[in-house]
Protein backbone atom coordinates (compact mmCIF):
# COMPACT_ATOMS: atom_id res chain seq x y z
CA UNK A 1 0.00 0.00 0.00
CA UNK A 2 1.82 3.08 -1.29
CA UNK A 3 -1.23 5.30 -1.61
CA UNK A 4 -0.76 8.91 -0.62
CA UNK A 5 -3.55 10.80 1.13
CA UNK A 6 -4.31 13.92 3.08
CA UNK A 7 -7.12 16.12 4.29
CA UNK A 8 -6.18 19.59 3.09
CA UNK A 9 -7.58 22.42 5.19
CA UNK A 10 -7.79 25.74 3.37
CA UNK A 11 -8.94 28.79 5.30
CA UNK A 12 -10.21 31.53 3.01
CA UNK A 13 -10.04 35.20 3.86
CA UNK A 14 -13.36 36.23 5.39
CA UNK A 15 -16.14 36.15 2.81
CA UNK A 16 -13.98 34.57 0.13
CA UNK A 17 -14.84 30.89 0.58
CA UNK A 18 -17.35 30.73 -2.25
CA UNK A 19 -14.85 32.18 -4.71
CA UNK A 20 -12.16 29.77 -3.48
CA UNK A 21 -14.55 26.80 -3.83
CA UNK A 22 -15.17 27.75 -7.47
CA UNK A 23 -11.44 27.83 -8.15
CA UNK A 24 -10.89 24.50 -6.41
CA UNK A 25 -13.68 22.91 -8.47
CA UNK A 26 -11.92 24.20 -11.57
CA UNK A 27 -8.67 22.66 -10.30
CA UNK A 28 -10.41 19.34 -9.72
CA UNK A 29 -11.60 19.27 -13.34
CA UNK A 30 -8.00 19.49 -14.52
CA UNK A 31 -7.32 16.38 -12.40
CA UNK A 32 -10.02 14.28 -14.08
CA UNK A 33 -7.60 13.01 -16.72
CA UNK A 34 -4.76 12.49 -14.25
CA UNK A 35 -4.72 8.77 -13.59
CA UNK A 36 -2.67 8.99 -10.40
CA UNK A 37 -5.32 11.20 -8.78
CA UNK A 38 -7.99 8.96 -7.26
CA UNK A 39 -9.94 11.39 -5.08
CA UNK A 40 -9.97 15.17 -4.98
CA UNK A 41 -13.23 16.09 -3.31
CA UNK A 42 -13.95 19.69 -2.36
CA UNK A 43 -15.92 20.04 0.88
CA UNK A 44 -17.13 23.03 2.85
CA UNK A 45 -16.70 22.95 6.61
CA UNK A 46 -20.10 22.80 8.30
CA UNK A 47 -18.82 24.60 11.40
CA UNK A 48 -16.47 27.26 10.04
CA UNK A 49 -17.78 29.53 7.25
CA UNK A 50 -14.27 30.30 5.99
CA UNK A 51 -12.95 26.73 5.77
CA UNK A 52 -12.69 24.28 2.85
CA UNK A 53 -11.49 20.70 3.30
CA UNK A 54 -10.09 18.75 0.35
CA UNK A 55 -10.21 14.95 0.51
CA UNK A 56 -7.12 13.88 -1.44
CA UNK A 57 -6.15 10.34 -2.45
CA UNK A 58 -3.33 9.65 -4.89
CA UNK A 59 -1.92 6.45 -6.35
CA UNK A 60 1.36 7.26 -4.63
CA UNK A 61 3.40 10.24 -3.39
CA UNK A 62 4.99 10.63 -6.82
CA UNK A 63 1.59 11.13 -8.48
CA UNK A 64 0.87 13.92 -6.01
CA UNK A 65 4.29 15.52 -6.55
CA UNK A 66 3.83 15.31 -10.34
CA UNK A 67 0.44 17.06 -10.14
CA UNK A 68 2.16 20.09 -8.61
CA UNK A 69 4.17 20.47 -11.82
CA UNK A 70 1.02 20.49 -13.99
CA UNK A 71 0.54 23.87 -15.68
CA UNK A 72 -3.21 24.05 -15.12
CA UNK A 73 -2.79 23.15 -11.45
CA UNK A 74 -0.04 25.75 -11.01
CA UNK A 75 -2.24 28.38 -12.67
CA UNK A 76 -5.11 27.67 -10.24
CA UNK A 77 -2.71 27.80 -7.27
CA UNK A 78 -1.57 31.25 -8.39
CA UNK A 79 -5.18 32.45 -8.69
CA UNK A 80 -6.14 30.94 -5.34
CA UNK A 81 -3.25 32.38 -3.30
CA UNK A 82 -4.76 35.85 -2.70
CA UNK A 83 -7.97 34.23 -1.38
CA UNK A 84 -6.23 31.94 1.13
CA UNK A 85 -5.43 32.98 4.71
CA UNK A 86 -4.00 29.62 5.77
CA UNK A 87 -3.24 26.05 4.72
CA UNK A 88 -3.01 23.15 7.17
CA UNK A 89 -2.83 19.56 5.93
CA UNK A 90 -3.74 16.58 8.07
CA UNK A 91 -1.26 13.92 6.96
CA UNK A 92 -2.77 10.44 6.81
CA UNK A 93 -1.73 6.97 5.66
CA UNK A 94 -4.59 4.89 4.15
CA UNK A 95 -4.75 1.36 5.52
CA UNK A 96 -7.88 -0.11 3.92
CA UNK A 97 -11.64 0.15 3.84
CA UNK A 98 -14.39 0.79 1.34
CA UNK A 99 -13.54 2.88 -1.71
CA UNK A 100 -9.78 2.73 -1.44
CA UNK A 101 -9.64 0.79 -4.70
CA UNK A 102 -6.72 -1.48 -3.85
CA UNK B 1 -26.27 17.34 -3.64
CA UNK B 2 -27.47 15.56 -0.50
CA UNK B 3 -24.30 13.58 0.12
CA UNK B 4 -23.25 13.22 3.75
CA UNK B 5 -19.59 13.25 4.68
CA UNK B 6 -17.23 13.56 7.59
CA UNK B 7 -13.67 12.99 8.66
CA UNK B 8 -13.98 10.88 11.81
CA UNK B 9 -11.08 11.27 14.23
CA UNK B 10 -10.68 8.36 16.63
CA UNK B 11 -8.00 8.56 19.31
CA UNK B 12 -7.05 5.14 20.66
CA UNK B 13 -5.80 4.58 24.16
CA UNK B 14 -2.00 4.57 24.10
CA UNK B 15 -0.67 1.51 22.25
CA UNK B 16 -4.11 0.40 21.08
CA UNK B 17 -4.22 1.93 17.61
CA UNK B 18 -3.26 -1.24 15.76
CA UNK B 19 -6.02 -3.21 17.46
CA UNK B 20 -8.52 -0.44 16.73
CA UNK B 21 -7.46 -0.33 13.07
CA UNK B 22 -8.15 -4.07 12.75
CA UNK B 23 -11.63 -3.63 14.18
CA UNK B 24 -12.35 -0.68 11.90
CA UNK B 25 -11.23 -2.69 8.86
CA UNK B 26 -13.68 -5.40 9.96
CA UNK B 27 -16.40 -2.76 10.23
CA UNK B 28 -15.60 -1.51 6.75
CA UNK B 29 -16.08 -5.01 5.33
CA UNK B 30 -19.62 -5.10 6.71
CA UNK B 31 -20.24 -1.86 4.77
CA UNK B 32 -19.20 -3.33 1.41
CA UNK B 33 -22.73 -4.46 0.64
CA UNK B 34 -24.33 -1.28 1.94
CA UNK B 35 -25.18 0.71 -1.16
CA UNK B 36 -25.58 4.02 0.65
CA UNK B 37 -21.99 3.86 1.90
CA UNK B 38 -19.71 5.28 -0.79
CA UNK B 39 -16.42 5.72 1.08
CA UNK B 40 -15.26 4.38 4.41
CA UNK B 41 -11.48 4.55 4.29
CA UNK B 42 -9.43 3.82 7.39
CA UNK B 43 -6.30 5.97 7.69
CA UNK B 44 -3.59 6.22 10.31
CA UNK B 45 -2.44 9.68 11.32
CA UNK B 46 1.15 10.24 10.21
CA UNK B 47 1.82 12.66 13.07
CA UNK B 48 -0.01 11.14 16.04
CA UNK B 49 0.65 7.44 16.82
CA UNK B 50 -2.69 7.06 18.62
CA UNK B 51 -4.95 8.59 15.98
CA UNK B 52 -7.08 7.04 13.22
CA UNK B 53 -8.95 9.12 10.67
CA UNK B 54 -11.94 7.67 8.81
CA UNK B 55 -12.87 9.21 5.45
CA UNK B 56 -16.66 8.78 5.30
CA UNK B 57 -18.93 9.51 2.35
CA UNK B 58 -22.57 8.45 2.29
CA UNK B 59 -25.31 8.78 -0.31
CA UNK B 60 -27.21 10.93 2.18
CA UNK B 61 -27.60 11.49 5.93
CA UNK B 62 -30.27 8.79 6.09
CA UNK B 63 -27.87 6.14 4.74
CA UNK B 64 -25.43 7.06 7.50
CA UNK B 65 -28.14 6.97 10.17
CA UNK B 66 -29.36 3.59 8.89
CA UNK B 67 -25.84 2.12 9.10
CA UNK B 68 -25.81 2.82 12.83
CA UNK B 69 -28.76 0.44 13.20
CA UNK B 70 -26.92 -2.39 11.41
CA UNK B 71 -26.22 -5.30 13.78
CA UNK B 72 -22.68 -5.94 12.55
CA UNK B 73 -21.81 -2.26 12.82
CA UNK B 74 -23.26 -2.06 16.33
CA UNK B 75 -21.27 -5.14 17.33
CA UNK B 76 -18.01 -3.57 16.13
CA UNK B 77 -18.84 -0.31 17.94
CA UNK B 78 -19.28 -2.29 21.18
CA UNK B 79 -15.93 -4.02 20.69
CA UNK B 80 -14.17 -0.79 19.79
CA UNK B 81 -15.42 1.29 22.72
CA UNK B 82 -12.85 0.08 25.30
CA UNK B 83 -10.02 0.93 22.88
CA UNK B 84 -11.16 4.50 22.20
CA UNK B 85 -10.07 7.50 24.28
CA UNK B 86 -11.85 10.11 22.17
CA UNK B 87 -13.98 10.75 19.08
CA UNK B 88 -14.01 14.05 17.24
CA UNK B 89 -15.71 14.37 13.86
CA UNK B 90 -14.92 17.12 11.37
CA UNK B 91 -18.27 17.87 9.77
CA UNK B 92 -18.05 18.61 6.05
CA UNK B 93 -20.42 19.20 3.14
CA UNK B 94 -19.17 17.83 -0.22
CA UNK B 95 -19.49 20.31 -3.05
CA UNK B 96 -17.84 18.57 -6.00
CA UNK B 97 -14.55 17.31 -7.33
CA UNK B 98 -13.00 14.07 -8.51
CA UNK B 99 -14.38 10.83 -7.06
CA UNK B 100 -17.57 12.22 -5.62
CA UNK B 101 -19.59 10.14 -8.04
CA UNK B 102 -22.46 12.56 -8.60
mmCIF file of C-alpha atoms in Angstrom:
data_model
loop_
_atom_site.group_PDB
_atom_site.id
_atom_site.type_symbol
_atom_site.label_atom_id
_atom_site.label_comp_id
_atom_site.label_asym_id
_atom_site.label_seq_id
_atom_site.Cartn_x
_atom_site.Cartn_y
_atom_site.Cartn_z
ATOM 1 C CA UNK A 1 0.000 0.000 0.000
ATOM 2 C CA UNK A 2 1.825 3.081 -1.292
ATOM 3 C CA UNK A 3 -1.234 5.299 -1.606
ATOM 4 C CA UNK A 4 -0.762 8.915 -0.615
ATOM 5 C CA UNK A 5 -3.553 10.797 1.128
ATOM 6 C CA UNK A 6 -4.312 13.919 3.078
ATOM 7 C CA UNK A 7 -7.117 16.118 4.292
ATOM 8 C CA UNK A 8 -6.181 19.586 3.085
ATOM 9 C CA UNK A 9 -7.582 22.423 5.190
ATOM 10 C CA UNK A 10 -7.785 25.744 3.375
ATOM 11 C CA UNK A 11 -8.940 28.789 5.295
ATOM 12 C CA UNK A 12 -10.213 31.528 3.010
ATOM 13 C CA UNK A 13 -10.038 35.196 3.862
ATOM 14 C CA UNK A 14 -13.358 36.230 5.391
ATOM 15 C CA UNK A 15 -16.141 36.149 2.809
ATOM 16 C CA UNK A 16 -13.976 34.566 0.126
ATOM 17 C CA UNK A 17 -14.839 30.887 0.584
ATOM 18 C CA UNK A 18 -17.354 30.726 -2.254
ATOM 19 C CA UNK A 19 -14.849 32.176 -4.707
ATOM 20 C CA UNK A 20 -12.162 29.773 -3.477
ATOM 21 C CA UNK A 21 -14.554 26.798 -3.827
ATOM 22 C CA UNK A 22 -15.171 27.754 -7.474
ATOM 23 C CA UNK A 23 -11.444 27.830 -8.155
ATOM 24 C CA UNK A 24 -10.889 24.504 -6.410
ATOM 25 C CA UNK A 25 -13.679 22.912 -8.466
ATOM 26 C CA UNK A 26 -11.919 24.199 -11.567
ATOM 27 C CA UNK A 27 -8.671 22.657 -10.304
ATOM 28 C CA UNK A 28 -10.408 19.342 -9.725
ATOM 29 C CA UNK A 29 -11.597 19.275 -13.343
ATOM 30 C CA UNK A 30 -7.997 19.486 -14.523
ATOM 31 C CA UNK A 31 -7.321 16.379 -12.403
ATOM 32 C CA UNK A 32 -10.024 14.279 -14.080
ATOM 33 C CA UNK A 33 -7.602 13.010 -16.723
ATOM 34 C CA UNK A 34 -4.760 12.494 -14.252
ATOM 35 C CA UNK A 35 -4.716 8.769 -13.593
ATOM 36 C CA UNK A 36 -2.672 8.991 -10.397
ATOM 37 C CA UNK A 37 -5.322 11.196 -8.776
ATOM 38 C CA UNK A 38 -7.993 8.958 -7.261
ATOM 39 C CA UNK A 39 -9.939 11.385 -5.078
ATOM 40 C CA UNK A 40 -9.970 15.167 -4.979
ATOM 41 C CA UNK A 41 -13.225 16.086 -3.306
ATOM 42 C CA UNK A 42 -13.949 19.689 -2.362
ATOM 43 C CA UNK A 43 -15.924 20.044 0.880
ATOM 44 C CA UNK A 44 -17.128 23.034 2.853
ATOM 45 C CA UNK A 45 -16.700 22.946 6.610
ATOM 46 C CA UNK A 46 -20.104 22.795 8.304
ATOM 47 C CA UNK A 47 -18.817 24.597 11.401
ATOM 48 C CA UNK A 48 -16.466 27.263 10.039
ATOM 49 C CA UNK A 49 -17.782 29.529 7.246
ATOM 50 C CA UNK A 50 -14.271 30.297 5.991
ATOM 51 C CA UNK A 51 -12.951 26.731 5.767
ATOM 52 C CA UNK A 52 -12.690 24.281 2.850
ATOM 53 C CA UNK A 53 -11.486 20.703 3.299
ATOM 54 C CA UNK A 54 -10.087 18.755 0.346
ATOM 55 C CA UNK A 55 -10.205 14.947 0.512
ATOM 56 C CA UNK A 56 -7.122 13.882 -1.436
ATOM 57 C CA UNK A 57 -6.155 10.344 -2.451
ATOM 58 C CA UNK A 58 -3.329 9.649 -4.895
ATOM 59 C CA UNK A 59 -1.918 6.448 -6.346
ATOM 60 C CA UNK A 60 1.363 7.255 -4.626
ATOM 61 C CA UNK A 61 3.397 10.242 -3.392
ATOM 62 C CA UNK A 62 4.989 10.629 -6.820
ATOM 63 C CA UNK A 63 1.592 11.126 -8.481
ATOM 64 C CA UNK A 64 0.872 13.922 -6.014
ATOM 65 C CA UNK A 65 4.290 15.522 -6.552
ATOM 66 C CA UNK A 66 3.834 15.309 -10.343
ATOM 67 C CA UNK A 67 0.445 17.061 -10.145
ATOM 68 C CA UNK A 68 2.155 20.088 -8.611
ATOM 69 C CA UNK A 69 4.167 20.469 -11.821
ATOM 70 C CA UNK A 70 1.021 20.490 -13.991
ATOM 71 C CA UNK A 71 0.539 23.870 -15.679
ATOM 72 C CA UNK A 72 -3.207 24.047 -15.117
ATOM 73 C CA UNK A 73 -2.795 23.150 -11.451
ATOM 74 C CA UNK A 74 -0.042 25.753 -11.014
ATOM 75 C CA UNK A 75 -2.238 28.382 -12.666
ATOM 76 C CA UNK A 76 -5.110 27.671 -10.241
ATOM 77 C CA UNK A 77 -2.711 27.796 -7.269
ATOM 78 C CA UNK A 78 -1.574 31.254 -8.395
ATOM 79 C CA UNK A 79 -5.176 32.450 -8.690
ATOM 80 C CA UNK A 80 -6.139 30.941 -5.337
ATOM 81 C CA UNK A 81 -3.253 32.382 -3.303
ATOM 82 C CA UNK A 82 -4.763 35.848 -2.703
ATOM 83 C CA UNK A 83 -7.969 34.227 -1.380
ATOM 84 C CA UNK A 84 -6.228 31.943 1.128
ATOM 85 C CA UNK A 85 -5.431 32.977 4.714
ATOM 86 C CA UNK A 86 -4.004 29.622 5.770
ATOM 87 C CA UNK A 87 -3.236 26.048 4.719
ATOM 88 C CA UNK A 88 -3.011 23.152 7.172
ATOM 89 C CA UNK A 89 -2.833 19.561 5.927
ATOM 90 C CA UNK A 90 -3.742 16.578 8.067
ATOM 91 C CA UNK A 91 -1.260 13.921 6.965
ATOM 92 C CA UNK A 92 -2.769 10.436 6.810
ATOM 93 C CA UNK A 93 -1.729 6.971 5.656
ATOM 94 C CA UNK A 94 -4.589 4.890 4.150
ATOM 95 C CA UNK A 95 -4.750 1.361 5.520
ATOM 96 C CA UNK A 96 -7.877 -0.111 3.921
ATOM 97 C CA UNK A 97 -11.641 0.147 3.842
ATOM 98 C CA UNK A 98 -14.393 0.786 1.344
ATOM 99 C CA UNK A 99 -13.543 2.876 -1.706
ATOM 100 C CA UNK A 100 -9.784 2.732 -1.445
ATOM 101 C CA UNK A 101 -9.639 0.791 -4.702
ATOM 102 C CA UNK A 102 -6.722 -1.480 -3.847
ATOM 103 C CA UNK B 1 -26.266 17.338 -3.638
ATOM 104 C CA UNK B 2 -27.471 15.562 -0.496
ATOM 105 C CA UNK B 3 -24.304 13.583 0.125
ATOM 106 C CA UNK B 4 -23.251 13.218 3.745
ATOM 107 C CA UNK B 5 -19.590 13.248 4.679
ATOM 108 C CA UNK B 6 -17.234 13.562 7.590
ATOM 109 C CA UNK B 7 -13.668 12.990 8.664
ATOM 110 C CA UNK B 8 -13.976 10.880 11.812
ATOM 111 C CA UNK B 9 -11.075 11.272 14.232
ATOM 112 C CA UNK B 10 -10.682 8.361 16.633
ATOM 113 C CA UNK B 11 -8.004 8.558 19.313
ATOM 114 C CA UNK B 12 -7.047 5.144 20.656
ATOM 115 C CA UNK B 13 -5.796 4.575 24.160
ATOM 116 C CA UNK B 14 -2.001 4.566 24.098
ATOM 117 C CA UNK B 15 -0.668 1.514 22.247
ATOM 118 C CA UNK B 16 -4.115 0.396 21.078
ATOM 119 C CA UNK B 17 -4.225 1.929 17.611
ATOM 120 C CA UNK B 18 -3.264 -1.235 15.755
ATOM 121 C CA UNK B 19 -6.017 -3.209 17.460
ATOM 122 C CA UNK B 20 -8.519 -0.444 16.734
ATOM 123 C CA UNK B 21 -7.457 -0.329 13.067
ATOM 124 C CA UNK B 22 -8.145 -4.074 12.752
ATOM 125 C CA UNK B 23 -11.625 -3.629 14.175
ATOM 126 C CA UNK B 24 -12.351 -0.677 11.901
ATOM 127 C CA UNK B 25 -11.234 -2.687 8.859
ATOM 128 C CA UNK B 26 -13.676 -5.402 9.964
ATOM 129 C CA UNK B 27 -16.395 -2.761 10.235
ATOM 130 C CA UNK B 28 -15.601 -1.509 6.755
ATOM 131 C CA UNK B 29 -16.081 -5.015 5.335
ATOM 132 C CA UNK B 30 -19.616 -5.102 6.710
ATOM 133 C CA UNK B 31 -20.239 -1.865 4.767
ATOM 134 C CA UNK B 32 -19.199 -3.331 1.406
ATOM 135 C CA UNK B 33 -22.730 -4.463 0.644
ATOM 136 C CA UNK B 34 -24.332 -1.284 1.939
ATOM 137 C CA UNK B 35 -25.183 0.706 -1.155
ATOM 138 C CA UNK B 36 -25.578 4.021 0.648
ATOM 139 C CA UNK B 37 -21.987 3.858 1.903
ATOM 140 C CA UNK B 38 -19.705 5.278 -0.786
ATOM 141 C CA UNK B 39 -16.416 5.722 1.083
ATOM 142 C CA UNK B 40 -15.259 4.380 4.409
ATOM 143 C CA UNK B 41 -11.482 4.547 4.292
ATOM 144 C CA UNK B 42 -9.433 3.821 7.391
ATOM 145 C CA UNK B 43 -6.299 5.973 7.691
ATOM 146 C CA UNK B 44 -3.590 6.220 10.312
ATOM 147 C CA UNK B 45 -2.443 9.682 11.319
ATOM 148 C CA UNK B 46 1.150 10.243 10.213
ATOM 149 C CA UNK B 47 1.818 12.659 13.069
ATOM 150 C CA UNK B 48 -0.014 11.136 16.044
ATOM 151 C CA UNK B 49 0.651 7.438 16.824
ATOM 152 C CA UNK B 50 -2.693 7.062 18.624
ATOM 153 C CA UNK B 51 -4.948 8.594 15.982
ATOM 154 C CA UNK B 52 -7.079 7.035 13.224
ATOM 155 C CA UNK B 53 -8.950 9.120 10.670
ATOM 156 C CA UNK B 54 -11.945 7.669 8.812
ATOM 157 C CA UNK B 55 -12.870 9.209 5.454
ATOM 158 C CA UNK B 56 -16.655 8.779 5.299
ATOM 159 C CA UNK B 57 -18.926 9.510 2.349
ATOM 160 C CA UNK B 58 -22.571 8.448 2.292
ATOM 161 C CA UNK B 59 -25.311 8.782 -0.305
ATOM 162 C CA UNK B 60 -27.212 10.931 2.181
ATOM 163 C CA UNK B 61 -27.602 11.487 5.930
ATOM 164 C CA UNK B 62 -30.269 8.786 6.093
ATOM 165 C CA UNK B 63 -27.868 6.143 4.741
ATOM 166 C CA UNK B 64 -25.429 7.058 7.498
ATOM 167 C CA UNK B 65 -28.135 6.970 10.175
ATOM 168 C CA UNK B 66 -29.360 3.592 8.886
ATOM 169 C CA UNK B 67 -25.842 2.120 9.104
ATOM 170 C CA UNK B 68 -25.814 2.816 12.828
ATOM 171 C CA UNK B 69 -28.763 0.437 13.198
ATOM 172 C CA UNK B 70 -26.917 -2.388 11.414
ATOM 173 C CA UNK B 71 -26.218 -5.298 13.779
ATOM 174 C CA UNK B 72 -22.682 -5.939 12.551
ATOM 175 C CA UNK B 73 -21.811 -2.259 12.819
ATOM 176 C CA UNK B 74 -23.256 -2.064 16.329
ATOM 177 C CA UNK B 75 -21.265 -5.141 17.333
ATOM 178 C CA UNK B 76 -18.012 -3.570 16.128
ATOM 179 C CA UNK B 77 -18.840 -0.313 17.943
ATOM 180 C CA UNK B 78 -19.282 -2.287 21.181
ATOM 181 C CA UNK B 79 -15.928 -4.020 20.694
ATOM 182 C CA UNK B 80 -14.170 -0.793 19.792
ATOM 183 C CA UNK B 81 -15.418 1.290 22.723
ATOM 184 C CA UNK B 82 -12.845 0.076 25.301
ATOM 185 C CA UNK B 83 -10.018 0.931 22.877
ATOM 186 C CA UNK B 84 -11.157 4.500 22.203
ATOM 187 C CA UNK B 85 -10.072 7.496 24.282
ATOM 188 C CA UNK B 86 -11.846 10.107 22.168
ATOM 189 C CA UNK B 87 -13.977 10.746 19.084
ATOM 190 C CA UNK B 88 -14.013 14.051 17.238
ATOM 191 C CA UNK B 89 -15.710 14.373 13.856
ATOM 192 C CA UNK B 90 -14.920 17.124 11.368
ATOM 193 C CA UNK B 91 -18.272 17.874 9.769
ATOM 194 C CA UNK B 92 -18.046 18.615 6.049
ATOM 195 C CA UNK B 93 -20.421 19.200 3.144
ATOM 196 C CA UNK B 94 -19.169 17.830 -0.217
ATOM 197 C CA UNK B 95 -19.490 20.314 -3.054
ATOM 198 C CA UNK B 96 -17.845 18.566 -6.004
ATOM 199 C CA UNK B 97 -14.552 17.309 -7.334
ATOM 200 C CA UNK B 98 -12.998 14.071 -8.511
ATOM 201 C CA UNK B 99 -14.380 10.828 -7.063
ATOM 202 C CA UNK B 100 -17.570 12.218 -5.620
ATOM 203 C CA UNK B 101 -19.589 10.144 -8.044
ATOM 204 C CA UNK B 102 -22.462 12.562 -8.603
#
